[in-house]
mmCIF file of C-alpha atoms in Angstrom:
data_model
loop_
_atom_site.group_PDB
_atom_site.id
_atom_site.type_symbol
_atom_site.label_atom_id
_atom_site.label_comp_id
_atom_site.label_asym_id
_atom_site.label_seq_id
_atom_site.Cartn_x
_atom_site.Cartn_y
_atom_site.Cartn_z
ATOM 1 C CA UNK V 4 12.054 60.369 -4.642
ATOM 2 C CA UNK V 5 12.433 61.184 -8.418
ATOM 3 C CA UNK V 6 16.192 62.372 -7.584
ATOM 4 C CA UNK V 7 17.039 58.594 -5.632
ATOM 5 C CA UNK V 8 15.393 57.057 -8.410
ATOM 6 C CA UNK V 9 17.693 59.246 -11.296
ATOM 7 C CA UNK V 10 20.611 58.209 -9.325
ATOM 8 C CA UNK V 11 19.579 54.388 -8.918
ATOM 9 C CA UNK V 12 19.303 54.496 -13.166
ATOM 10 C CA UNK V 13 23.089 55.299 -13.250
ATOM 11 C CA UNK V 14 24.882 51.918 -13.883
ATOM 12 C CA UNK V 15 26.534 50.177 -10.475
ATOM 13 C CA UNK V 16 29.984 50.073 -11.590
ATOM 14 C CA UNK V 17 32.575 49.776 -8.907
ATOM 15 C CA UNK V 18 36.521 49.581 -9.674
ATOM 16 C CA UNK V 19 38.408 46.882 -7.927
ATOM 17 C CA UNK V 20 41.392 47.162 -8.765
ATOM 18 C CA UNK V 21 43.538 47.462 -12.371
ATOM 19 C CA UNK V 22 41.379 44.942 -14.598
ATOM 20 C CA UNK V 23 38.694 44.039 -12.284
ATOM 21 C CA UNK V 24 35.186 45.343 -11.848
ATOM 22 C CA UNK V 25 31.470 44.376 -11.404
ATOM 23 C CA UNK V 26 28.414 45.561 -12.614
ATOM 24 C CA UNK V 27 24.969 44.728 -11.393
ATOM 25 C CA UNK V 28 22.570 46.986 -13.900
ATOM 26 C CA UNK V 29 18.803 46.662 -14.000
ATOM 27 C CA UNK V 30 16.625 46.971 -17.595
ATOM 28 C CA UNK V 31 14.633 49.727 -16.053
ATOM 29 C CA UNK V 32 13.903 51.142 -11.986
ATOM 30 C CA UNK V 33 10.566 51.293 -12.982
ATOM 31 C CA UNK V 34 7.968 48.688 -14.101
ATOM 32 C CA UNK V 35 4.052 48.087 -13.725
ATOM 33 C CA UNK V 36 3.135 45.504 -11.224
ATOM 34 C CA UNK V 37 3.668 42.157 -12.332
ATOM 35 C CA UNK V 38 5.471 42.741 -15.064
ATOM 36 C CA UNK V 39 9.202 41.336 -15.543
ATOM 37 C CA UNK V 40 12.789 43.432 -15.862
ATOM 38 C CA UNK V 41 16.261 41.673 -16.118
ATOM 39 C CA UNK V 42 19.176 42.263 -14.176
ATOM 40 C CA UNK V 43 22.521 41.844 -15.220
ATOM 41 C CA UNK V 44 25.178 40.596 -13.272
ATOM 42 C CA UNK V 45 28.897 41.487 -14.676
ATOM 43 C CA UNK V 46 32.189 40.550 -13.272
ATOM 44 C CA UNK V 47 35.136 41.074 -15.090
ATOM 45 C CA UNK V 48 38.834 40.023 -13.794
ATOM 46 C CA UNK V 49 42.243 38.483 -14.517
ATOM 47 C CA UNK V 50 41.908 34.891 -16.603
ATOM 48 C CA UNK V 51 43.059 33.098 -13.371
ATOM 49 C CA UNK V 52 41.313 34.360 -10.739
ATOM 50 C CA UNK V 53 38.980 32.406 -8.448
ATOM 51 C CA UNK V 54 35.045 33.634 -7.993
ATOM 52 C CA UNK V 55 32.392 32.450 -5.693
ATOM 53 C CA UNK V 56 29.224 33.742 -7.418
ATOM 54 C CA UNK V 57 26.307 34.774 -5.250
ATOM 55 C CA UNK V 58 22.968 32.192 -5.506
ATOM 56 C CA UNK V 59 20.948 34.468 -7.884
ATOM 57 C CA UNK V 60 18.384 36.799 -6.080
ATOM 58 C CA UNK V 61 19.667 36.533 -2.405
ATOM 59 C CA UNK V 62 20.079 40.253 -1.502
ATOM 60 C CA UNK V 63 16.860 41.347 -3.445
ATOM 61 C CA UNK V 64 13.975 42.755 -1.492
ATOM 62 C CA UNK V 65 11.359 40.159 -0.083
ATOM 63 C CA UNK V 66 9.213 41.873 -2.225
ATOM 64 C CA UNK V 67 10.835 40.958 -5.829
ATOM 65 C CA UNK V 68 10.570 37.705 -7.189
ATOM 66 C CA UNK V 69 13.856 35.731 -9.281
ATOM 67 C CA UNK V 70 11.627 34.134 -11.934
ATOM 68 C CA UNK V 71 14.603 32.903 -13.780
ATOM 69 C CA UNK V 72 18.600 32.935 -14.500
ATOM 70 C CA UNK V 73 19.656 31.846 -17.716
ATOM 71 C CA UNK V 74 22.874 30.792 -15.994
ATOM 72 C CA UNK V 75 26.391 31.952 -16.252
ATOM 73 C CA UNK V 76 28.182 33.147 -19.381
ATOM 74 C CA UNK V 77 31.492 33.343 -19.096
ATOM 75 C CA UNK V 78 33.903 34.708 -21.694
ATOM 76 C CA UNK V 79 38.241 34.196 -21.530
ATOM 77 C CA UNK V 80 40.522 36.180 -23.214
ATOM 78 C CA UNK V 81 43.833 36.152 -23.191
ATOM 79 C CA UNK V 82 44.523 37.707 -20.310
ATOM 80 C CA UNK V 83 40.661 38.338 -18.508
ATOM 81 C CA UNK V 84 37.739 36.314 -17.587
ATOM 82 C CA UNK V 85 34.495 38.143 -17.954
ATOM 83 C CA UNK V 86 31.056 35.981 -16.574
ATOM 84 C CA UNK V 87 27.894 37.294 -17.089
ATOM 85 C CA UNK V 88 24.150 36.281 -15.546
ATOM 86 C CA UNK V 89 20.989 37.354 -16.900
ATOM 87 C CA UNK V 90 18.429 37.478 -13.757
ATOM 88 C CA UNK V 91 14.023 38.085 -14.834
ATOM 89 C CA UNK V 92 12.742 39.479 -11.793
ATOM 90 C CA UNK V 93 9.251 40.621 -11.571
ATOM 91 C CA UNK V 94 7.251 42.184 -7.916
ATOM 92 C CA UNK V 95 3.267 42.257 -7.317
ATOM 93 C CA UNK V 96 3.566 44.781 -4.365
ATOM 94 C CA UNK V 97 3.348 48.377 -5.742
ATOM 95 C CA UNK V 98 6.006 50.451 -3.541
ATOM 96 C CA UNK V 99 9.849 51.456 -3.952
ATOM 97 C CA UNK V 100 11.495 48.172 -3.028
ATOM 98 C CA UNK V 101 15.728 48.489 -2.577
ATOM 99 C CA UNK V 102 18.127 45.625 -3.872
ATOM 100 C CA UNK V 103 20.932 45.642 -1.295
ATOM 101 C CA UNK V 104 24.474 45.594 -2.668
ATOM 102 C CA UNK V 105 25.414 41.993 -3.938
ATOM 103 C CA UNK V 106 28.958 40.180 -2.542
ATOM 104 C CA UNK V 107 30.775 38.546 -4.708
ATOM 105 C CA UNK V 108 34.104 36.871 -3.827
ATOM 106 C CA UNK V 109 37.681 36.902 -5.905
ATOM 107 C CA UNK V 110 40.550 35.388 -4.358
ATOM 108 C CA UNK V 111 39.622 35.055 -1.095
ATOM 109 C CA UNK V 112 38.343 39.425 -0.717
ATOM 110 C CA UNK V 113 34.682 40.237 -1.133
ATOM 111 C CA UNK V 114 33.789 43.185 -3.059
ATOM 112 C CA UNK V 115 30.146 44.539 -2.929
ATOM 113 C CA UNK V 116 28.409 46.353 -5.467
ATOM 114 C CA UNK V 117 26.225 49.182 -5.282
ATOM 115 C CA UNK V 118 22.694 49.460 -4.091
ATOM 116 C CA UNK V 119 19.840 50.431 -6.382
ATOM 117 C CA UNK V 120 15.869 50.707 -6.187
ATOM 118 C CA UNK V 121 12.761 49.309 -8.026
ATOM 119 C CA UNK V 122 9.927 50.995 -8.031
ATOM 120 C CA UNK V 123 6.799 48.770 -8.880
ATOM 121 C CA UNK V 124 3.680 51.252 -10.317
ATOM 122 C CA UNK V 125 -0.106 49.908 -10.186
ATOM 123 C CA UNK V 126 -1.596 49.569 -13.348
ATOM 124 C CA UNK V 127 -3.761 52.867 -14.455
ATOM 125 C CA UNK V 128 -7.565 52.408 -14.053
ATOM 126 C CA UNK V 129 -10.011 54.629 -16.203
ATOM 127 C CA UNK V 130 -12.822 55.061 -14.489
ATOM 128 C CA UNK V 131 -14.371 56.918 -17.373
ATOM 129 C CA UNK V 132 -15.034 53.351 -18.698
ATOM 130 C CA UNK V 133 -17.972 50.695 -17.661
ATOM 131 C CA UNK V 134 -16.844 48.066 -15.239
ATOM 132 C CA UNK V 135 -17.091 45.010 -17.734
ATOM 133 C CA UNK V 136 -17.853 41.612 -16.421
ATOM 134 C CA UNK V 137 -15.104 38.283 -17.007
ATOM 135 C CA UNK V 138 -15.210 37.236 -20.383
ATOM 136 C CA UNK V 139 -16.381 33.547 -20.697
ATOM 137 C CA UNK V 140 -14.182 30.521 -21.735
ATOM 138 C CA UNK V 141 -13.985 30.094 -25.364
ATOM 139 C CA UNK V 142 -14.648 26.807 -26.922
ATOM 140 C CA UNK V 143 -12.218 25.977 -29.576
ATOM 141 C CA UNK V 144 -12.645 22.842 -32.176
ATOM 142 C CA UNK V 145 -10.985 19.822 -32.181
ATOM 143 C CA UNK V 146 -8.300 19.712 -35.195
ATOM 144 C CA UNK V 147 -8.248 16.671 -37.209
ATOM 145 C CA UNK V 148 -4.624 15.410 -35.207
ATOM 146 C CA UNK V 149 -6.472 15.828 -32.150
ATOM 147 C CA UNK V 150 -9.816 13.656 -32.862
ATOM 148 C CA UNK V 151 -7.126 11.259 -34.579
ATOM 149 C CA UNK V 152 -5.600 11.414 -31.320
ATOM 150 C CA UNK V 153 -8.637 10.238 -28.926
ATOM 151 C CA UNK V 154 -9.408 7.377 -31.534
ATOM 152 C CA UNK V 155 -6.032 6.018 -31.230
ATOM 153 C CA UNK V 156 -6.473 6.257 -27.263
ATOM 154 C CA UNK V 157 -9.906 4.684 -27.574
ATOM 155 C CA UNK V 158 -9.380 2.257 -29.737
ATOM 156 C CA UNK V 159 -6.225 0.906 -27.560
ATOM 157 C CA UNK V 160 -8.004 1.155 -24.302
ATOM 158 C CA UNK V 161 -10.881 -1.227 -26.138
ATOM 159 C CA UNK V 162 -8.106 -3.829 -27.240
ATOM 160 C CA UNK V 163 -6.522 -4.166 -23.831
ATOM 161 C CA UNK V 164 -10.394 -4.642 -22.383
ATOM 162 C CA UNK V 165 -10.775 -6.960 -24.920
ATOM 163 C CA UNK V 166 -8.025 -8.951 -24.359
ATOM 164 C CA UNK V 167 -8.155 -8.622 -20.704
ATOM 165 C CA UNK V 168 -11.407 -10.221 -20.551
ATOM 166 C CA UNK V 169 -10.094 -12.801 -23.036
ATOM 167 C CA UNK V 170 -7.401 -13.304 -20.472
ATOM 168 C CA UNK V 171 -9.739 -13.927 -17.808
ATOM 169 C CA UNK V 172 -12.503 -16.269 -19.613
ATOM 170 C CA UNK V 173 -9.390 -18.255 -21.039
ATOM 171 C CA UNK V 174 -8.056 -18.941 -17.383
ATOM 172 C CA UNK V 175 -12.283 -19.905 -15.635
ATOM 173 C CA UNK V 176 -12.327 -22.559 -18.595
ATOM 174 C CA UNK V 177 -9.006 -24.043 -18.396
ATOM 175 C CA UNK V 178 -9.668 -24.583 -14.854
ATOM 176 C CA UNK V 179 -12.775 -25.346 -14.895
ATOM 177 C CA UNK V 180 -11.535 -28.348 -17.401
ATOM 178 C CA UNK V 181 -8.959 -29.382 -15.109
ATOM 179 C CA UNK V 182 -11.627 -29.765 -12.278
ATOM 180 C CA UNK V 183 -13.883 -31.925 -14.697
ATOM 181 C CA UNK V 184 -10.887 -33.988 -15.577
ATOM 182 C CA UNK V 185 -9.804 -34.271 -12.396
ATOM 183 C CA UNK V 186 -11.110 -37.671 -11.013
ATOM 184 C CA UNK V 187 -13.409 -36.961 -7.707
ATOM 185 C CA UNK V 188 -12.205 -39.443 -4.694
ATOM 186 C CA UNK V 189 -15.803 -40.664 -2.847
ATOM 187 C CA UNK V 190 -15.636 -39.526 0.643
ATOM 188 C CA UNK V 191 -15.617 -42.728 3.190
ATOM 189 C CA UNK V 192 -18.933 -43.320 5.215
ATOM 190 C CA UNK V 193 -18.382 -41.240 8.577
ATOM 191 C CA UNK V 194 -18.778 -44.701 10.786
ATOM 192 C CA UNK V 195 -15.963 -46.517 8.258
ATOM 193 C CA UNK V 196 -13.817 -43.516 8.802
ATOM 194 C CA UNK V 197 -14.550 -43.094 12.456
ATOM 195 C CA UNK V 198 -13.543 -47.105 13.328
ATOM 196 C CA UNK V 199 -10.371 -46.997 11.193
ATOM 197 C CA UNK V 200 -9.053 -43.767 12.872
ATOM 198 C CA UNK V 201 -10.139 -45.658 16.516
ATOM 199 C CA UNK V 202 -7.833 -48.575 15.249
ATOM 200 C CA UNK V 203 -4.551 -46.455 13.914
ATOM 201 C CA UNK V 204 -5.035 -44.605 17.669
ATOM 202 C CA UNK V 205 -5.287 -47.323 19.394
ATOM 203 C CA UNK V 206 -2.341 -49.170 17.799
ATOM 204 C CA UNK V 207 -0.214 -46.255 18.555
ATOM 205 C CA UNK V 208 -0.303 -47.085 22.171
ATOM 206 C CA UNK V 209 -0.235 -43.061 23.290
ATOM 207 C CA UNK V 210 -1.806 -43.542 26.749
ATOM 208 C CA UNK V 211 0.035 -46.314 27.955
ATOM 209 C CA UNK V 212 3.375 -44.262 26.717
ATOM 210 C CA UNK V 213 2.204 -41.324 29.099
ATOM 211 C CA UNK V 214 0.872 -39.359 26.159
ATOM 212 C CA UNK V 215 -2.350 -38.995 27.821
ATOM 213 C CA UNK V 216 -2.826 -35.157 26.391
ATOM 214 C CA UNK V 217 -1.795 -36.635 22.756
ATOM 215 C CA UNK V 218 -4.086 -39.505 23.162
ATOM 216 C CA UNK V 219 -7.350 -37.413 24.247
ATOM 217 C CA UNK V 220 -6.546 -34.470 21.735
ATOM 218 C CA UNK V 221 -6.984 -36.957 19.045
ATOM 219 C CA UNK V 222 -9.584 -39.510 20.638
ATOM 220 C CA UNK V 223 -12.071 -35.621 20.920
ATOM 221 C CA UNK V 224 -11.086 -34.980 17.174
ATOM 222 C CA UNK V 225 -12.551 -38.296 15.788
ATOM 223 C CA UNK V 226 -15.476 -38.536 17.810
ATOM 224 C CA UNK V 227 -16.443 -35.111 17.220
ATOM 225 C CA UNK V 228 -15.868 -35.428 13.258
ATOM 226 C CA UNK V 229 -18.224 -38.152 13.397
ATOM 227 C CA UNK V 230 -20.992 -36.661 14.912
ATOM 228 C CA UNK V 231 -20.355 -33.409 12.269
ATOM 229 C CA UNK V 232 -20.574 -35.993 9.060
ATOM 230 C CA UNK V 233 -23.050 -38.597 10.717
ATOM 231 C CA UNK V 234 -25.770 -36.364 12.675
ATOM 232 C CA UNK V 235 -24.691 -32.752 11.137
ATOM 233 C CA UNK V 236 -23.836 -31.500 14.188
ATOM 234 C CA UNK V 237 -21.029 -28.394 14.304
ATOM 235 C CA UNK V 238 -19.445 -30.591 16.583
ATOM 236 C CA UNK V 239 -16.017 -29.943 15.830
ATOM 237 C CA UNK V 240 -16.706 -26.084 16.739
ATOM 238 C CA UNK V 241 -18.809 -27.111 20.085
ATOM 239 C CA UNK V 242 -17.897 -27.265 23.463
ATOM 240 C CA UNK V 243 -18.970 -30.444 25.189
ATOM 241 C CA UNK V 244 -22.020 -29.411 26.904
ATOM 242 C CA UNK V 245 -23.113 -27.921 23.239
ATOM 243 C CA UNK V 246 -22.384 -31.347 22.117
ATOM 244 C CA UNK V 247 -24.636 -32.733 25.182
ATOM 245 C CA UNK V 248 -27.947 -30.351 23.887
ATOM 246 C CA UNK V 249 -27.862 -31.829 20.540
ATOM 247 C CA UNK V 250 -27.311 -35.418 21.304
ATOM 248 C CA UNK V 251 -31.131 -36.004 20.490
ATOM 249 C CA UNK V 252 -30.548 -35.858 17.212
ATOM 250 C CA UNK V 253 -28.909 -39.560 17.725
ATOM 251 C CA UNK V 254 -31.776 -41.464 17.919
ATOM 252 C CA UNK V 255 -29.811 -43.951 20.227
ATOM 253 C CA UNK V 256 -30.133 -45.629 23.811
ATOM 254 C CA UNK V 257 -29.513 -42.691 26.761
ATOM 255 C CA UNK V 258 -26.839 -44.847 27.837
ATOM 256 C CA UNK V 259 -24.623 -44.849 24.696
ATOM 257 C CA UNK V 260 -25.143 -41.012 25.161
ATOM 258 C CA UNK V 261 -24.516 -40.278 28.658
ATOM 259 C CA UNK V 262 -21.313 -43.111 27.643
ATOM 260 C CA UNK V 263 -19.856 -40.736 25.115
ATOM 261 C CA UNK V 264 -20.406 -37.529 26.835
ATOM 262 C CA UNK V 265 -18.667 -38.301 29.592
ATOM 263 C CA UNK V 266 -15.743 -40.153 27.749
ATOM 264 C CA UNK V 267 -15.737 -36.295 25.918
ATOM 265 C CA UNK V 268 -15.038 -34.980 29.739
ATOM 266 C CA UNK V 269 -12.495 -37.199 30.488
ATOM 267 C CA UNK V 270 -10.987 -35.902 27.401
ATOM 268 C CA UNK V 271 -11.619 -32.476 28.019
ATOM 269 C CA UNK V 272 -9.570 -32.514 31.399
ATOM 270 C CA UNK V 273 -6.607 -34.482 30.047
ATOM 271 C CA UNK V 274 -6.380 -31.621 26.947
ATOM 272 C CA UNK V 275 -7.040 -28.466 28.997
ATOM 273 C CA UNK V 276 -6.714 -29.008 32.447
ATOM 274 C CA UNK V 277 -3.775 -31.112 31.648
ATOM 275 C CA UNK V 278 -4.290 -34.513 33.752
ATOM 276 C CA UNK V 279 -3.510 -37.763 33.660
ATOM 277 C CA UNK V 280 -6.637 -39.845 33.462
ATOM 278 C CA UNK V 281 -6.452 -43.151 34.744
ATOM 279 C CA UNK V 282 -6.213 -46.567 33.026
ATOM 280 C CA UNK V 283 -9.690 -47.604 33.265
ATOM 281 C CA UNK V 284 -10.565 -44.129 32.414
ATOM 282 C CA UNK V 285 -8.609 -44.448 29.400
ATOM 283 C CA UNK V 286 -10.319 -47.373 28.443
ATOM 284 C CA UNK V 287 -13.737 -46.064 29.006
ATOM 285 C CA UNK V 288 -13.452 -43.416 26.746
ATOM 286 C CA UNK V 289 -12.090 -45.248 24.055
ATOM 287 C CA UNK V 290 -14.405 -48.021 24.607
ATOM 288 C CA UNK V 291 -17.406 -45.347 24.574
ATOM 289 C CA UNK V 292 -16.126 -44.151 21.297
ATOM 290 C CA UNK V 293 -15.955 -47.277 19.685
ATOM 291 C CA UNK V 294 -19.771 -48.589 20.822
ATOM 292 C CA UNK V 295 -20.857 -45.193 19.863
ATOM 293 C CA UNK V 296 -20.451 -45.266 16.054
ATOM 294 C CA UNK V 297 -21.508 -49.202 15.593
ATOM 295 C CA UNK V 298 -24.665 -48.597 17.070
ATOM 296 C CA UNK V 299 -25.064 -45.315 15.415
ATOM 297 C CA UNK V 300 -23.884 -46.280 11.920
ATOM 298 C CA UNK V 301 -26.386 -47.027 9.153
ATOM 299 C CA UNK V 302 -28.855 -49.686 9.224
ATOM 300 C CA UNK V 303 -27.891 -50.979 5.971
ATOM 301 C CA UNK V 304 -24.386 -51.791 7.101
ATOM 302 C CA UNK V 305 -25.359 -53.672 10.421
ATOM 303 C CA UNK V 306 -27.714 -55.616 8.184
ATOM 304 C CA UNK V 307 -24.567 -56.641 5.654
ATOM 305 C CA UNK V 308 -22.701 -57.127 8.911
ATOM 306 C CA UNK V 309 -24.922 -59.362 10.288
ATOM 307 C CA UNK V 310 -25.337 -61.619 6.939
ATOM 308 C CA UNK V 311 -21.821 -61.628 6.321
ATOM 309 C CA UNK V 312 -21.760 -63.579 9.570
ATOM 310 C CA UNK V 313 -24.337 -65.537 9.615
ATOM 311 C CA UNK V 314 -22.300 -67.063 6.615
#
């Protein structure tokens, strides 16, 4: 072993031919485990020659590690080119580890340079000596450019909170002005609502155009928003027969009821079930709709109604 290692020391010169040569020479064969050793990698040849130079660390043994290159130097002359590449290795496996010989190519021919061997040592124990235990993490003061540092980083972190909520209170109050400023429209009475949508759909002449699906789509939608606003019903969200459980709440004649629950049906098989309800049917359900909010608006207004013409 000593003698392969004596011989490995010996630089790896090989002759090419007249003015060419390359060199691949290691610090030292030997080295403690972990610890780093550069490698030099020489080429020397004739100023014009074309080299492909090997990716740093490819033939080395699994077992070494390229930490770094410090790149290619390369040096002209008048007549030669010399490059040159510094290589750190470094291995954490304790053995004899062999770097096989390197190509590199000039002109078009490969030459190869010579083998050599690393031999990675474990580091020397004395046992003589007490085991001692991990020695704890030192504190170490702030300096003056540090606590500077964090009060700068404080103090702008503060100013973008501040003006962030700034931001934010700013924006609630401006709209909360426009809102104030904003003139509120009174919502119409459900019945005054109700009747004037019943007009519009019955000047639109829908039915009678063979829109019957069109007609009882919209004829549900206004019945059903008046029972929402006039008897609080979630009638817009109901099925009919929902509907039918909570007309109670009406206060009104069984007749009117049973009048507007079925005009609902007819509706209900014109939208889904997609038929074509008759004429008289048509005119029931609108007809149903239409007694169904005067008798169920206010009392107030059928008292105004009733003055109004008496005069």
């Amino acid at each position: 072993m000593r003698l392969i290692l004596t011989i490995s020391l010996l630089l790896s010169i090989v002759s090419l031919s007249v003015g060419q040569s390359i060199e691949v020479n290691p610090y030292s064969n030997s080295i403690q485990i972990g610890e780093q050793i550069k490698v030099d990698l020489k080429v020397e040849s004739s100023k014009n020659a074309n080299i492909l130079w090997p990716k740093a660390g490819e033939s080395f043994h699994k077992k070494i590690m390229v930490v770094n290159s410090a790149g290619l130097d390369t040096v002209l002359t008048n007549n030669s080119k010399k490059i040159t590449e510094h290589i750190t290795v470094t291995s954490f496996d304790t053995g004899v580890w062999a770097v096989e010989p390197i190509a590199f190519v000039i002109d078009k021919d490969t030459f190869r340079s010579e083998p050599f061997l690393i031999e990675v040592l474990p580091v020397e124990v004395d046992t003589s000596q007490a085991i001692k235990d991990i020695q704890p993490i030192s504190e170490v003061p702030y300096t003056f450019e540090e606590i500077i540092k964090f009060v700068g980083i404080g103090v702008g972190a503060l100013w973008v909170l501040i003006s962030l909520v700034s931001l934010i209170l700013y924006l609630i109050g401006k709209d909360k002005k426009r809102a104030e400023a904003k003139p509120q429209i009174p919502l119409e009475p459900p019945h005054v609502e109700a009747l004037r949508d019943l007009t519009e759909l019955e000047e639109q002449k829908l039915w009678q155009n063979e829109k019957h699906r069109e007609f009882h789509i919209r004829l549900s939608e206004i019945v059903r928003r008046y029972l929402e606003r006039r008897f609080g019903m979630h009638a817009l969200e109901y099925t009919t027969s929902e509907i039918e459980a909570q007309m109670h709440l009406t206060n009104v004649a069984q007749d009117y009821n049973e009048s507007l629950i079925k005009a609902l049906r007819i509706s209900d098989m014109a939208k889904f079930a997609k038929a074509k309800p008759l004429p008289n049917e048509n005119e029931f359900a609108y007809e149903a709709a239409e007694s169904f909010v005067e008798v169920t608006k206010p009392v107030e207004e059928k008292k105004n109604e009733k003055e109004n013409d008496q005069e």
